[in-house]
C-alpha cells in the first residue's frame, strides 16, 4: 500500500461536536455587525427595518429547509435552549390535563435533563431503552403512551452513533394518539431530508453550528396548524411571538439562514460524497483492525458518522492520547470530561469493554480523501502500538497491585 499524500494537520474529524463556519456564511454575516447594526425590533427607522428584513429572510431560509412556514420558526440560542423550551414549555402549558412525557435513553443530555427537571417538579417521565441497533422499538413507544401523555421526544439523529430515527412512523403514531411529537434535529438538519408535514412533527429543535453556521444560535420549529401551545422560558419584551424574549442577534440569524440556504442546494451531493468517504474509512479500518465493531446500525445512519469500538486498546482515551494530530472523540463533547463510558454506547448493550473503547469519527463538508487515508493510517498504527505495549503495561500494573510495592507490609 502506498502512503497517502500528507494533508494539513491536525486533521479535524469531529464534525458531530461542531463544524467550522462555511466562509460564505461568515461573509454573509459581516455587514450586520457594523453597517446594518439596527435593533431588528426597532421599527421606527430604517436601521431597524433593514435588520428586521435580514432576520425575516433568514427565518424563511430555515423554514424552507424543513418544509415549514417562516412564522413557525422561533429563534433561540441553540438546540439546548430549543429542547428546553419545547419540553418544559409544552409540559408546563398542559400540566392541568397531562403530566407524562415519553423520551429515550440515548437523547442528548439537555433533553434528558429537561425531563429530569420536570420529573422533580411532579411530572412522570418514561425513558425508553434502545435496541442493539441504537433505535427505539415502536411497539414499546406505542405501549408507553397513555391518556396522560403530553409529549413524545425522540431525537432525529443521534450525536454519538449517528443513527437516524424513523421520524414519519413516530409522527404517525403520535398523531393517532393525540400527543405532541418533538424531535431534536440538531444533527439531522442539513444532513438528511427533513419535512415537518410528511413526518408529522409538532416541535423540532435546530442548531446552526452543526451545519456550518455560527455557534450561539438555533431555533425551535413550533407547529401552527393545529397550533402547539408552549409556556415561554423567559419573561421580557415578548419577541418571537411571545415565545422567546430578547433582542435577536441579527448577524447570527443571517449566518444560520445562509447555512440553511447552502445546505438546501448541497445536501444531496454532499451526503453522497461524505458517505462514500465514510464507507471507505470503515472498509479499511474493519480490514486492518482485528476485533473492531461498528456501534449503531449501518442501515439508517448520518453519512458523516462512524462510531467504532476497538477492545484491544483497553480505553478510548488511550487512543485519543496516541493520536495528537487527528481530532476524533470518545463521544459527546458534554460528557467527555468524565472518565465514564458513554451512556449512549452502554445503552446498546455491547458490554463494558466495547463501551469503554468506543470512538466517534465525524466527517463533514471540508473532509478530504487524503485526510481520511492519513487518519486511517494513524489510527491503525496507534492501535497496533497500544495493543502491543498495553498488554505488558497492564500485566505489570496488575502484578504491582497483587504483590504490593517492595517493602510494604
Ligand atoms: C449539539 C447538540 C445539541 C446542543 O446544541 P447547541 O446548539 O450546542 O445548544 C443538542 N442535541 C444534539 C443532538 C446535538 O448534537
mmCIF file of C-alpha atoms and ligand atoms in Angstrom:
data_model
loop_
_atom_site.group_PDB
_atom_site.id
_atom_site.type_symbol
_atom_site.label_atom_id
_atom_site.label_comp_id
_atom_site.label_asym_id
_atom_site.label_seq_id
_atom_site.Cartn_x
_atom_site.Cartn_y
_atom_site.Cartn_z
ATOM 1 C CA UNK A 1 0.000 0.000 0.000
ATOM 2 C CA UNK A 2 1.305 3.480 -0.843
ATOM 3 C CA UNK A 3 1.293 6.139 1.851
ATOM 4 C CA UNK A 4 -1.326 8.873 1.436
ATOM 5 C CA UNK A 5 -0.163 12.347 0.491
ATOM 6 C CA UNK A 6 0.033 14.084 3.855
ATOM 7 C CA UNK A 7 -2.829 16.519 4.402
ATOM 8 C CA UNK A 8 -2.542 19.628 6.526
ATOM 9 C CA UNK A 9 -2.538 18.579 10.179
ATOM 10 C CA UNK A 10 -4.115 18.312 12.635
ATOM 11 C CA UNK A 11 -6.943 16.596 10.793
ATOM 12 C CA UNK A 12 -10.386 17.512 12.140
ATOM 13 C CA UNK A 13 -12.753 14.538 12.311
ATOM 14 C CA UNK A 14 -15.184 15.666 14.999
ATOM 15 C CA UNK A 15 -17.976 17.185 12.892
ATOM 16 C CA UNK A 16 -20.689 15.947 15.262
ATOM 17 C CA UNK A 17 -19.252 18.104 18.068
ATOM 18 C CA UNK A 18 -19.292 21.197 15.890
ATOM 19 C CA UNK A 19 -18.470 22.320 12.359
ATOM 20 C CA UNK A 20 -16.366 25.238 11.156
ATOM 21 C CA UNK A 21 -18.484 28.059 9.749
ATOM 22 C CA UNK A 22 -18.605 27.986 5.961
ATOM 23 C CA UNK A 23 -16.652 31.018 4.620
ATOM 24 C CA UNK A 24 -19.783 32.026 2.651
ATOM 25 C CA UNK A 25 -21.708 32.079 5.940
ATOM 26 C CA UNK A 26 -19.156 34.369 7.567
ATOM 27 C CA UNK A 27 -19.201 36.667 4.560
ATOM 28 C CA UNK A 28 -22.999 36.912 4.701
ATOM 29 C CA UNK A 29 -22.842 37.834 8.403
ATOM 30 C CA UNK A 30 -20.206 40.561 8.288
ATOM 31 C CA UNK A 31 -22.350 43.544 7.160
ATOM 32 C CA UNK A 32 -24.664 43.012 10.148
ATOM 33 C CA UNK A 33 -22.060 43.765 12.821
ATOM 34 C CA UNK A 34 -21.298 47.321 11.783
ATOM 35 C CA UNK A 35 -23.187 48.761 8.787
ATOM 36 C CA UNK A 36 -26.616 47.170 9.322
ATOM 37 C CA UNK A 37 -26.492 47.099 13.105
ATOM 38 C CA UNK A 38 -30.006 48.302 13.974
ATOM 39 C CA UNK A 39 -32.218 46.572 16.503
ATOM 40 C CA UNK A 40 -34.452 44.287 14.424
ATOM 41 C CA UNK A 41 -37.307 45.075 16.838
ATOM 42 C CA UNK A 42 -36.999 48.870 16.336
ATOM 43 C CA UNK A 43 -39.391 49.638 13.521
ATOM 44 C CA UNK A 44 -39.346 53.431 13.711
ATOM 45 C CA UNK A 45 -36.366 53.854 11.396
ATOM 46 C CA UNK A 46 -34.505 52.323 8.514
ATOM 47 C CA UNK A 47 -31.689 50.872 10.667
ATOM 48 C CA UNK A 48 -34.143 48.650 12.474
ATOM 49 C CA UNK A 49 -36.155 47.778 9.375
ATOM 50 C CA UNK A 50 -33.051 46.699 7.435
ATOM 51 C CA UNK A 51 -32.057 44.394 10.288
ATOM 52 C CA UNK A 52 -35.599 43.036 10.519
ATOM 53 C CA UNK A 53 -35.681 42.296 6.773
ATOM 54 C CA UNK A 54 -32.450 40.326 7.091
ATOM 55 C CA UNK A 55 -33.787 38.363 10.073
ATOM 56 C CA UNK A 56 -37.017 37.561 8.231
ATOM 57 C CA UNK A 57 -35.159 36.436 5.105
ATOM 58 C CA UNK A 58 -33.074 34.113 7.296
ATOM 59 C CA UNK A 59 -36.197 32.780 9.009
ATOM 60 C CA UNK A 60 -37.638 31.916 5.580
ATOM 61 C CA UNK A 61 -34.455 30.051 4.584
ATOM 62 C CA UNK A 62 -34.524 27.971 7.765
ATOM 63 C CA UNK A 63 -38.228 27.215 7.329
ATOM 64 C CA UNK A 64 -37.712 26.168 3.700
ATOM 65 C CA UNK A 65 -35.160 23.517 4.688
ATOM 66 C CA UNK A 66 -37.711 21.702 6.893
ATOM 67 C CA UNK A 67 -40.919 22.309 4.926
ATOM 68 C CA UNK A 68 -42.276 24.803 7.480
ATOM 69 C CA UNK A 69 -43.746 28.280 7.253
ATOM 70 C CA UNK A 70 -41.470 31.141 8.426
ATOM 71 C CA UNK A 71 -43.980 32.037 11.156
ATOM 72 C CA UNK A 72 -43.337 28.644 12.736
ATOM 73 C CA UNK A 73 -39.637 29.363 13.405
ATOM 74 C CA UNK A 74 -38.669 30.719 16.839
ATOM 75 C CA UNK A 75 -35.022 31.751 17.147
ATOM 76 C CA UNK A 76 -33.160 30.531 20.247
ATOM 77 C CA UNK A 77 -29.538 30.480 21.406
ATOM 78 C CA UNK A 78 -29.119 26.918 20.132
ATOM 79 C CA UNK A 79 -30.575 23.449 20.294
ATOM 80 C CA UNK A 80 -30.077 23.251 24.060
ATOM 81 C CA UNK A 81 -32.449 26.149 24.581
ATOM 82 C CA UNK A 82 -34.837 24.878 21.895
ATOM 83 C CA UNK A 83 -35.036 21.482 23.618
ATOM 84 C CA UNK A 84 -35.669 23.129 26.982
ATOM 85 C CA UNK A 85 -38.358 25.378 25.502
ATOM 86 C CA UNK A 86 -40.104 22.544 23.657
ATOM 87 C CA UNK A 87 -40.147 20.058 26.515
ATOM 88 C CA UNK A 88 -40.640 22.305 29.537
ATOM 89 C CA UNK A 89 -42.815 24.713 27.564
ATOM 90 C CA UNK A 90 -45.277 22.081 26.313
ATOM 91 C CA UNK A 91 -45.346 20.159 29.588
ATOM 92 C CA UNK A 92 -45.969 23.237 31.730
ATOM 93 C CA UNK A 93 -48.612 24.649 29.410
ATOM 94 C CA UNK A 94 -50.668 21.435 29.518
ATOM 95 C CA UNK A 95 -49.909 20.351 33.057
ATOM 96 C CA UNK A 96 -53.519 20.565 34.281
ATOM 97 C CA UNK A 97 -54.652 17.804 31.873
ATOM 98 C CA UNK A 98 -51.464 15.885 31.067
ATOM 99 C CA UNK A 99 -48.363 15.230 33.120
ATOM 100 C CA UNK A 100 -46.487 12.431 31.370
ATOM 101 C CA UNK A 101 -43.560 12.594 28.925
ATOM 102 C CA UNK A 102 -42.013 9.838 26.827
ATOM 103 C CA UNK A 103 -38.396 10.008 25.684
ATOM 104 C CA UNK A 104 -35.462 7.674 25.019
ATOM 105 C CA UNK A 105 -32.305 6.791 26.905
ATOM 106 C CA UNK A 106 -29.894 7.936 24.146
ATOM 107 C CA UNK A 107 -31.197 11.514 23.896
ATOM 108 C CA UNK A 108 -28.810 14.446 24.282
ATOM 109 C CA UNK A 109 -28.216 15.443 27.923
ATOM 110 C CA UNK A 110 -30.210 18.642 27.511
ATOM 111 C CA UNK A 111 -33.323 16.594 26.674
ATOM 112 C CA UNK A 112 -32.731 14.106 29.491
ATOM 113 C CA UNK A 113 -32.014 16.891 31.987
ATOM 114 C CA UNK A 114 -35.076 18.889 30.893
ATOM 115 C CA UNK A 115 -37.161 15.766 31.531
ATOM 116 C CA UNK A 116 -35.411 15.186 34.876
ATOM 117 C CA UNK A 117 -36.191 18.724 35.946
ATOM 118 C CA UNK A 118 -39.866 18.172 35.082
ATOM 119 C CA UNK A 119 -39.816 14.870 36.987
ATOM 120 C CA UNK A 120 -38.507 16.725 40.045
ATOM 121 C CA UNK A 121 -41.447 19.045 39.558
ATOM 122 C CA UNK A 122 -44.050 16.255 39.681
ATOM 123 C CA UNK A 123 -44.244 15.056 36.069
ATOM 124 C CA UNK A 124 -43.834 11.398 35.159
ATOM 125 C CA UNK A 125 -41.187 10.512 32.570
ATOM 126 C CA UNK A 126 -40.923 7.231 30.646
ATOM 127 C CA UNK A 127 -37.409 6.788 29.239
ATOM 128 C CA UNK A 128 -37.470 4.090 26.579
ATOM 129 C CA UNK A 129 -34.481 1.783 26.099
ATOM 130 C CA UNK A 130 -32.960 1.323 22.644
ATOM 131 C CA UNK A 131 -32.410 -1.878 20.705
ATOM 132 C CA UNK A 132 -28.947 -3.170 19.756
ATOM 133 C CA UNK A 133 -29.172 -1.086 16.552
ATOM 134 C CA UNK A 134 -29.489 2.113 18.616
ATOM 135 C CA UNK A 135 -33.143 2.808 17.760
ATOM 136 C CA UNK A 136 -36.274 2.586 19.894
ATOM 137 C CA UNK A 137 -38.858 -0.142 19.374
ATOM 138 C CA UNK A 138 -42.047 1.457 18.009
ATOM 139 C CA UNK A 139 -44.291 -1.065 19.769
ATOM 140 C CA UNK A 140 -42.706 -0.121 23.074
ATOM 141 C CA UNK A 141 -43.209 3.526 22.237
ATOM 142 C CA UNK A 142 -46.882 2.968 21.484
ATOM 143 C CA UNK A 143 -47.316 0.995 24.706
ATOM 144 C CA UNK A 144 -45.710 3.807 26.704
ATOM 145 C CA UNK A 145 -48.218 6.438 25.537
ATOM 146 C CA UNK A 146 -51.178 6.953 27.890
ATOM 147 C CA UNK A 147 -54.083 9.421 28.048
ATOM 148 C CA UNK A 148 -51.864 11.462 30.439
ATOM 149 C CA UNK A 149 -49.054 11.779 27.867
ATOM 150 C CA UNK A 150 -48.458 15.310 26.623
ATOM 151 C CA UNK A 151 -45.306 14.838 24.569
ATOM 152 C CA UNK A 152 -43.034 12.296 22.936
ATOM 153 C CA UNK A 153 -39.430 13.492 22.460
ATOM 154 C CA UNK A 154 -37.238 11.310 20.240
ATOM 155 C CA UNK A 155 -34.125 12.635 18.510
ATOM 156 C CA UNK A 156 -33.894 12.653 14.705
ATOM 157 C CA UNK A 157 -30.230 11.583 14.553
ATOM 158 C CA UNK A 158 -28.008 10.607 17.451
ATOM 159 C CA UNK A 159 -24.941 12.756 18.096
ATOM 160 C CA UNK A 160 -22.697 9.847 19.102
ATOM 161 C CA UNK A 161 -23.702 6.923 16.904
ATOM 162 C CA UNK A 162 -25.415 8.830 14.090
ATOM 163 C CA UNK A 163 -28.435 6.533 13.867
ATOM 164 C CA UNK A 164 -31.494 8.092 12.221
ATOM 165 C CA UNK A 165 -34.922 7.506 13.779
ATOM 166 C CA UNK A 166 -37.969 6.529 11.685
ATOM 167 C CA UNK A 167 -39.481 10.001 12.133
ATOM 168 C CA UNK A 168 -42.520 9.605 9.875
ATOM 169 C CA UNK A 169 -43.575 6.402 11.664
ATOM 170 C CA UNK A 170 -43.176 8.050 15.087
ATOM 171 C CA UNK A 171 -45.075 11.103 13.848
ATOM 172 C CA UNK A 172 -47.998 8.965 12.625
ATOM 173 C CA UNK A 173 -48.128 7.123 15.914
ATOM 174 C CA UNK A 174 -48.144 10.339 17.949
ATOM 175 C CA UNK A 175 -50.772 11.936 15.742
ATOM 176 C CA UNK A 176 -53.017 8.864 16.047
ATOM 177 C CA UNK A 177 -52.738 9.007 19.847
ATOM 178 C CA UNK A 178 -53.185 12.775 20.063
ATOM 179 C CA UNK A 179 -49.799 13.532 21.645
ATOM 180 C CA UNK A 180 -47.244 16.119 20.595
ATOM 181 C CA UNK A 181 -44.137 14.893 18.770
ATOM 182 C CA UNK A 182 -40.920 16.768 19.485
ATOM 183 C CA UNK A 183 -37.641 15.862 17.799
ATOM 184 C CA UNK A 184 -34.124 17.125 18.463
ATOM 185 C CA UNK A 185 -32.834 17.544 14.897
ATOM 186 C CA UNK A 186 -29.540 19.296 15.733
ATOM 187 C CA UNK A 187 -27.548 16.543 13.995
ATOM 188 C CA UNK A 188 -30.013 15.890 11.185
ATOM 189 C CA UNK A 189 -30.584 19.409 9.838
ATOM 190 C CA UNK A 190 -28.844 19.869 6.503
ATOM 191 C CA UNK A 191 -27.577 16.266 6.529
ATOM 192 C CA UNK A 192 -30.727 14.307 5.720
ATOM 193 C CA UNK A 193 -34.075 15.479 4.282
ATOM 194 C CA UNK A 194 -36.498 16.741 6.944
ATOM 195 C CA UNK A 195 -40.139 17.660 6.363
ATOM 196 C CA UNK A 196 -42.339 18.597 9.301
ATOM 197 C CA UNK A 197 -45.532 17.855 7.333
ATOM 198 C CA UNK A 198 -44.556 14.482 5.865
ATOM 199 C CA UNK A 199 -43.047 13.441 9.225
ATOM 200 C CA UNK A 200 -45.861 14.668 11.470
ATOM 201 C CA UNK A 201 -43.505 16.736 13.621
ATOM 202 C CA UNK A 202 -45.005 19.318 16.019
ATOM 203 C CA UNK A 203 -41.810 20.698 17.565
ATOM 204 C CA UNK A 204 -38.277 20.457 16.196
ATOM 205 C CA UNK A 205 -35.020 21.734 17.714
ATOM 206 C CA UNK A 206 -32.300 23.077 15.423
ATOM 207 C CA UNK A 207 -28.747 24.349 15.852
ATOM 208 C CA UNK A 208 -26.681 26.416 13.400
ATOM 209 C CA UNK A 209 -23.187 25.299 14.430
ATOM 210 C CA UNK A 210 -23.780 21.687 13.431
ATOM 211 C CA UNK A 211 -24.379 22.732 9.805
ATOM 212 C CA UNK A 212 -21.537 25.177 9.118
ATOM 213 C CA UNK A 213 -23.315 28.138 10.695
ATOM 214 C CA UNK A 214 -22.238 30.202 13.731
ATOM 215 C CA UNK A 215 -22.282 28.978 17.340
ATOM 216 C CA UNK A 216 -24.800 30.569 19.681
ATOM 217 C CA UNK A 217 -27.933 30.361 17.563
ATOM 218 C CA UNK A 218 -30.590 27.784 16.856
ATOM 219 C CA UNK A 219 -34.326 27.609 16.510
ATOM 220 C CA UNK A 220 -37.431 25.790 17.599
ATOM 221 C CA UNK A 221 -39.995 24.894 14.959
ATOM 222 C CA UNK A 222 -43.445 25.281 16.533
ATOM 223 C CA UNK A 223 -46.402 23.972 14.511
ATOM 224 C CA UNK A 224 -49.193 26.485 13.889
ATOM 225 C CA UNK A 225 -51.865 24.196 12.418
ATOM 226 C CA UNK A 226 -53.022 22.721 14.699
ATOM 227 C CA UNK A 227 -51.413 25.246 16.957
ATOM 228 C CA UNK A 228 -48.910 23.988 19.505
ATOM 229 C CA UNK A 229 -49.055 25.938 22.764
ATOM 230 C CA UNK A 230 -45.991 26.492 24.951
ATOM 231 C CA UNK A 231 -45.172 28.321 28.146
ATOM 232 C CA UNK A 232 -42.120 30.532 27.446
ATOM 233 C CA UNK A 233 -38.934 30.099 29.481
ATOM 234 C CA UNK A 234 -38.049 33.803 29.521
ATOM 235 C CA UNK A 235 -40.010 36.838 30.636
ATOM 236 C CA UNK A 236 -39.358 40.029 28.722
ATOM 237 C CA UNK A 237 -40.313 42.082 25.706
ATOM 238 C CA UNK A 238 -42.372 39.333 24.068
ATOM 239 C CA UNK A 239 -40.271 38.907 20.922
ATOM 240 C CA UNK A 240 -40.673 35.792 18.753
ATOM 241 C CA UNK A 241 -44.467 35.724 19.200
ATOM 242 C CA UNK A 242 -44.020 35.854 22.955
ATOM 243 C CA UNK A 243 -42.116 32.570 22.999
ATOM 244 C CA UNK A 244 -38.596 33.910 23.286
ATOM 245 C CA UNK A 245 -37.996 37.379 24.668
ATOM 246 C CA UNK A 246 -34.738 39.166 23.974
ATOM 247 C CA UNK A 247 -33.173 41.118 21.117
ATOM 248 C CA UNK A 248 -32.358 38.849 18.201
ATOM 249 C CA UNK A 249 -28.695 38.588 17.205
ATOM 250 C CA UNK A 250 -29.023 39.754 13.594
ATOM 251 C CA UNK A 251 -25.591 38.505 12.366
ATOM 252 C CA UNK A 252 -26.187 35.075 13.886
ATOM 253 C CA UNK A 253 -29.702 34.832 12.390
ATOM 254 C CA UNK A 254 -28.273 35.796 8.986
ATOM 255 C CA UNK A 255 -25.486 33.219 9.310
ATOM 256 C CA UNK A 256 -27.964 30.489 10.270
ATOM 257 C CA UNK A 257 -30.107 31.392 7.245
ATOM 258 C CA UNK A 258 -27.106 31.316 4.897
ATOM 259 C CA UNK A 259 -26.060 27.922 6.293
ATOM 260 C CA UNK A 260 -29.550 26.554 5.555
ATOM 261 C CA UNK A 261 -29.551 28.038 2.055
ATOM 262 C CA UNK A 262 -26.225 26.342 1.281
ATOM 263 C CA UNK A 263 -27.423 23.047 2.777
ATOM 264 C CA UNK A 264 -30.559 23.178 0.631
ATOM 265 C CA UNK A 265 -28.516 23.098 -2.576
ATOM 266 C CA UNK A 266 -25.547 20.994 -1.399
ATOM 267 C CA UNK A 267 -27.133 18.372 0.846
ATOM 268 C CA UNK A 268 -27.767 15.569 -1.656
ATOM 269 C CA UNK A 269 -24.364 15.679 -3.370
ATOM 270 C CA UNK A 270 -22.576 16.240 -0.072
ATOM 271 C CA UNK A 271 -24.276 13.262 1.586
ATOM 272 C CA UNK A 272 -23.136 11.061 -1.268
ATOM 273 C CA UNK A 273 -19.533 12.284 -1.181
ATOM 274 C CA UNK A 274 -19.194 12.143 2.600
ATOM 275 C CA UNK A 275 -20.999 8.809 2.823
ATOM 276 C CA UNK A 276 -18.568 7.310 0.294
ATOM 277 C CA UNK A 277 -15.574 8.613 2.281
ATOM 278 C CA UNK A 278 -17.035 7.216 5.493
ATOM 279 C CA UNK A 279 -17.673 3.824 3.878
ATOM 280 C CA UNK A 280 -14.116 3.803 2.544
ATOM 281 C CA UNK A 281 -12.758 4.523 6.020
ATOM 282 C CA UNK A 282 -14.887 1.816 7.611
ATOM 283 C CA UNK A 283 -13.816 -0.701 4.969
ATOM 284 C CA UNK A 284 -10.167 -0.032 5.683
ATOM 285 C CA UNK A 285 -10.492 0.015 9.460
ATOM 286 C CA UNK A 286 -12.544 -3.159 9.533
ATOM 287 C CA UNK A 287 -9.924 -4.914 7.374
ATOM 288 C CA UNK A 288 -6.906 -3.655 9.272
ATOM 289 C CA UNK A 289 -8.101 -3.767 12.887
ATOM 290 C CA UNK A 290 -8.995 -7.222 14.173
ATOM 291 C CA UNK A 291 -11.972 -7.200 16.535
ATOM 292 C CA UNK A 292 -13.222 -3.720 15.594
ATOM 293 C CA UNK A 293 -17.006 -3.270 15.768
ATOM 294 C CA UNK A 294 -19.409 -0.673 14.403
ATOM 295 C CA UNK A 295 -21.735 0.831 17.024
ATOM 296 C CA UNK A 296 -25.275 1.582 15.850
ATOM 297 C CA UNK A 297 -26.941 0.389 12.685
ATOM 298 C CA UNK A 298 -25.296 0.961 9.303
ATOM 299 C CA UNK A 299 -28.727 0.903 7.655
ATOM 300 C CA UNK A 300 -30.060 4.245 8.942
ATOM 301 C CA UNK A 301 -27.162 6.494 9.729
ATOM 302 C CA UNK A 302 -25.862 10.007 9.097
ATOM 303 C CA UNK A 303 -23.449 9.900 6.154
ATOM 304 C CA UNK A 304 -20.671 11.599 8.176
ATOM 305 C CA UNK A 305 -20.698 9.379 11.249
ATOM 306 C CA UNK A 306 -18.651 6.371 12.242
ATOM 307 C CA UNK A 307 -18.594 5.061 15.810
ATOM 308 C CA UNK A 308 -16.359 2.096 16.450
ATOM 309 C CA UNK A 309 -15.103 0.068 19.383
ATOM 310 C CA UNK A 310 -11.635 -1.462 19.467
ATOM 311 C CA UNK A 311 -11.446 -3.650 22.608
ATOM 312 C CA UNK A 312 -7.689 -4.284 22.076
ATOM 313 C CA UNK A 313 -6.836 -0.689 23.114
ATOM 314 C CA UNK A 314 -8.343 -1.069 26.601
ATOM 315 C CA UNK A 315 -9.621 2.505 26.795
ATOM 316 C CA UNK A 316 -10.696 5.089 24.207
ATOM 317 C CA UNK A 317 -8.786 7.859 25.995
ATOM 318 C CA UNK A 318 -5.526 5.996 25.354
ATOM 319 C CA UNK A 319 -6.210 6.043 21.625
ATOM 320 C CA UNK A 320 -7.020 9.755 21.644
ATOM 321 C CA UNK A 321 -3.775 10.456 23.505
ATOM 322 C CA UNK A 322 -1.863 8.412 20.916
ATOM 323 C CA UNK A 323 -3.349 10.474 18.057
ATOM 324 C CA UNK A 324 -2.093 14.028 18.629
ATOM 325 C CA UNK A 325 -2.742 15.135 15.043
ATOM 326 C CA UNK A 326 -6.129 13.522 14.396
ATOM 327 C CA UNK A 327 -9.128 15.039 16.205
ATOM 328 C CA UNK A 328 -11.660 12.332 16.972
ATOM 329 C CA UNK A 329 -13.726 11.941 20.103
ATOM 330 C CA UNK A 330 -14.849 9.496 22.736
ATOM 331 C CA UNK A 331 -18.448 10.535 22.440
ATOM 332 C CA UNK A 332 -20.432 13.612 23.233
ATOM 333 C CA UNK A 333 -18.405 16.755 23.933
ATOM 334 C CA UNK A 334 -20.513 17.467 27.017
ATOM 335 C CA UNK A 335 -19.624 14.260 28.835
ATOM 336 C CA UNK A 336 -16.087 13.712 27.556
ATOM 337 C CA UNK A 337 -14.603 15.298 30.703
ATOM 338 C CA UNK A 338 -15.930 12.334 32.664
ATOM 339 C CA UNK A 339 -13.878 9.142 32.546
ATOM 340 C CA UNK A 340 -17.027 7.026 32.406
ATOM 341 C CA UNK A 341 -18.002 5.106 29.294
ATOM 342 C CA UNK A 342 -20.609 6.802 27.129
ATOM 343 C CA UNK A 343 -24.193 6.288 28.305
ATOM 344 C CA UNK A 344 -25.236 6.001 24.655
ATOM 345 C CA UNK A 345 -22.828 3.115 23.985
ATOM 346 C CA UNK A 346 -23.827 1.451 27.263
ATOM 347 C CA UNK A 347 -27.464 1.647 26.201
ATOM 348 C CA UNK A 348 -26.663 -0.502 23.152
ATOM 349 C CA UNK A 349 -25.864 -3.421 25.463
ATOM 350 C CA UNK A 350 -22.463 -4.024 23.844
ATOM 351 C CA UNK A 351 -20.629 -4.758 27.099
ATOM 352 C CA UNK A 352 -18.270 -2.685 29.186
ATOM 353 C CA UNK A 353 -15.081 -3.313 27.149
ATOM 354 C CA UNK A 354 -16.715 -2.218 23.884
ATOM 355 C CA UNK A 355 -18.398 0.774 25.557
ATOM 356 C CA UNK A 356 -15.098 1.906 27.120
ATOM 357 C CA UNK A 357 -13.249 1.731 23.786
ATOM 358 C CA UNK A 358 -15.817 3.491 21.594
ATOM 359 C CA UNK A 359 -14.596 6.370 19.452
ATOM 360 C CA UNK A 360 -16.591 8.672 17.215
ATOM 361 C CA UNK A 361 -15.183 9.771 13.863
ATOM 362 C CA UNK A 362 -17.139 12.630 12.321
ATOM 363 C CA UNK A 363 -16.696 13.615 8.670
ATOM 364 C CA UNK A 364 -18.042 16.726 7.023
ATOM 365 C CA UNK A 365 -18.028 19.299 4.250
ATOM 366 C CA UNK A 366 -14.295 20.001 4.334
ATOM 367 C CA UNK A 367 -13.086 16.420 4.830
ATOM 368 C CA UNK A 368 -10.868 15.135 2.012
ATOM 369 C CA UNK A 369 -9.871 11.693 0.844
ATOM 370 C CA UNK A 370 -6.235 12.478 1.771
ATOM 371 C CA UNK A 371 -7.338 13.311 5.329
ATOM 372 C CA UNK A 372 -9.255 10.056 5.604
ATOM 373 C CA UNK A 373 -6.339 7.956 4.365
ATOM 374 C CA UNK A 374 -3.950 9.781 6.694
ATOM 375 C CA UNK A 375 -6.280 9.371 9.697
ATOM 376 C CA UNK A 376 -6.765 5.711 8.865
ATOM 377 C CA UNK A 377 -3.013 5.047 8.844
ATOM 378 C CA UNK A 378 -2.573 6.957 12.095
ATOM 379 C CA UNK A 379 -5.383 5.092 13.821
ATOM 380 C CA UNK A 380 -4.191 1.688 12.662
ATOM 381 C CA UNK A 381 -0.606 2.274 13.775
ATOM 382 C CA UNK A 382 -1.735 3.760 17.111
ATOM 383 C CA UNK A 383 -3.968 0.753 17.772
ATOM 384 C CA UNK A 384 -1.105 -1.603 16.911
ATOM 385 C CA UNK A 385 1.249 0.226 19.284
ATOM 386 C CA UNK A 386 -1.344 0.321 22.057
ATOM 387 C CA UNK A 387 -2.327 -3.299 21.792
ATOM 388 C CA UNK A 388 1.335 -4.365 21.689
ATOM 389 C CA UNK A 389 2.515 -2.362 24.703
ATOM 390 C CA UNK A 390 -0.756 -2.104 26.646
ATOM 391 C CA UNK A 391 -0.600 -5.811 27.450
ATOM 392 C CA UNK A 392 2.727 -5.821 29.379
ATOM 393 C CA UNK A 393 1.878 -2.477 30.992
ATOM 394 C CA UNK A 394 -1.409 -3.881 32.198
ATOM 395 C CA UNK A 395 0.144 -7.050 33.500
ATOM 396 C CA UNK A 396 2.900 -5.070 35.277
ATOM 397 C CA UNK A 397 0.270 -2.896 36.890
ATOM 398 C CA UNK A 398 -1.748 -5.918 37.909
ATOM 399 C CA UNK A 399 1.312 -7.565 39.357
ATOM 400 C CA UNK A 400 2.150 -4.431 41.328
ATOM 401 C CA UNK A 401 -1.378 -4.384 42.743
ATOM 402 C CA UNK A 402 -1.256 -8.045 43.621
ATOM 403 C CA UNK A 403 2.212 -8.065 45.252
ATOM 404 C CA UNK A 404 2.272 -4.503 46.538
ATOM 405 C CA UNK A 405 5.328 -2.251 46.311
ATOM 406 C CA UNK A 406 8.564 -3.657 47.682
ATOM 407 C CA UNK A 407 8.941 -3.100 51.398
ATOM 408 C CA UNK A 408 5.254 -2.553 52.098
ATOM 409 C CA UNK A 409 3.676 -4.526 54.931
HETATM 410 C C1 LIG B 1 -25.125 19.780 19.577
HETATM 411 C C2 LIG B 1 -26.404 19.164 20.003
HETATM 412 C C3 LIG B 1 -27.269 19.799 20.898
HETATM 413 C C4 LIG B 1 -26.922 21.121 21.541
HETATM 414 O O1 LIG B 1 -26.953 22.142 20.592
HETATM 415 P P1 LIG B 1 -26.377 23.601 20.959
HETATM 416 O O2 LIG B 1 -26.840 24.438 19.805
HETATM 417 O O3 LIG B 1 -24.908 23.446 21.029
HETATM 418 O O4 LIG B 1 -27.007 24.012 22.234
HETATM 419 C C5 LIG B 1 -28.445 19.187 21.212
HETATM 420 N N1 LIG B 1 -28.767 17.997 20.677
HETATM 421 C C6 LIG B 1 -27.974 17.352 19.818
HETATM 422 C C7 LIG B 1 -28.404 16.054 19.258
HETATM 423 C C8 LIG B 1 -26.761 17.903 19.456
HETATM 424 O O5 LIG B 1 -25.977 17.244 18.616
#
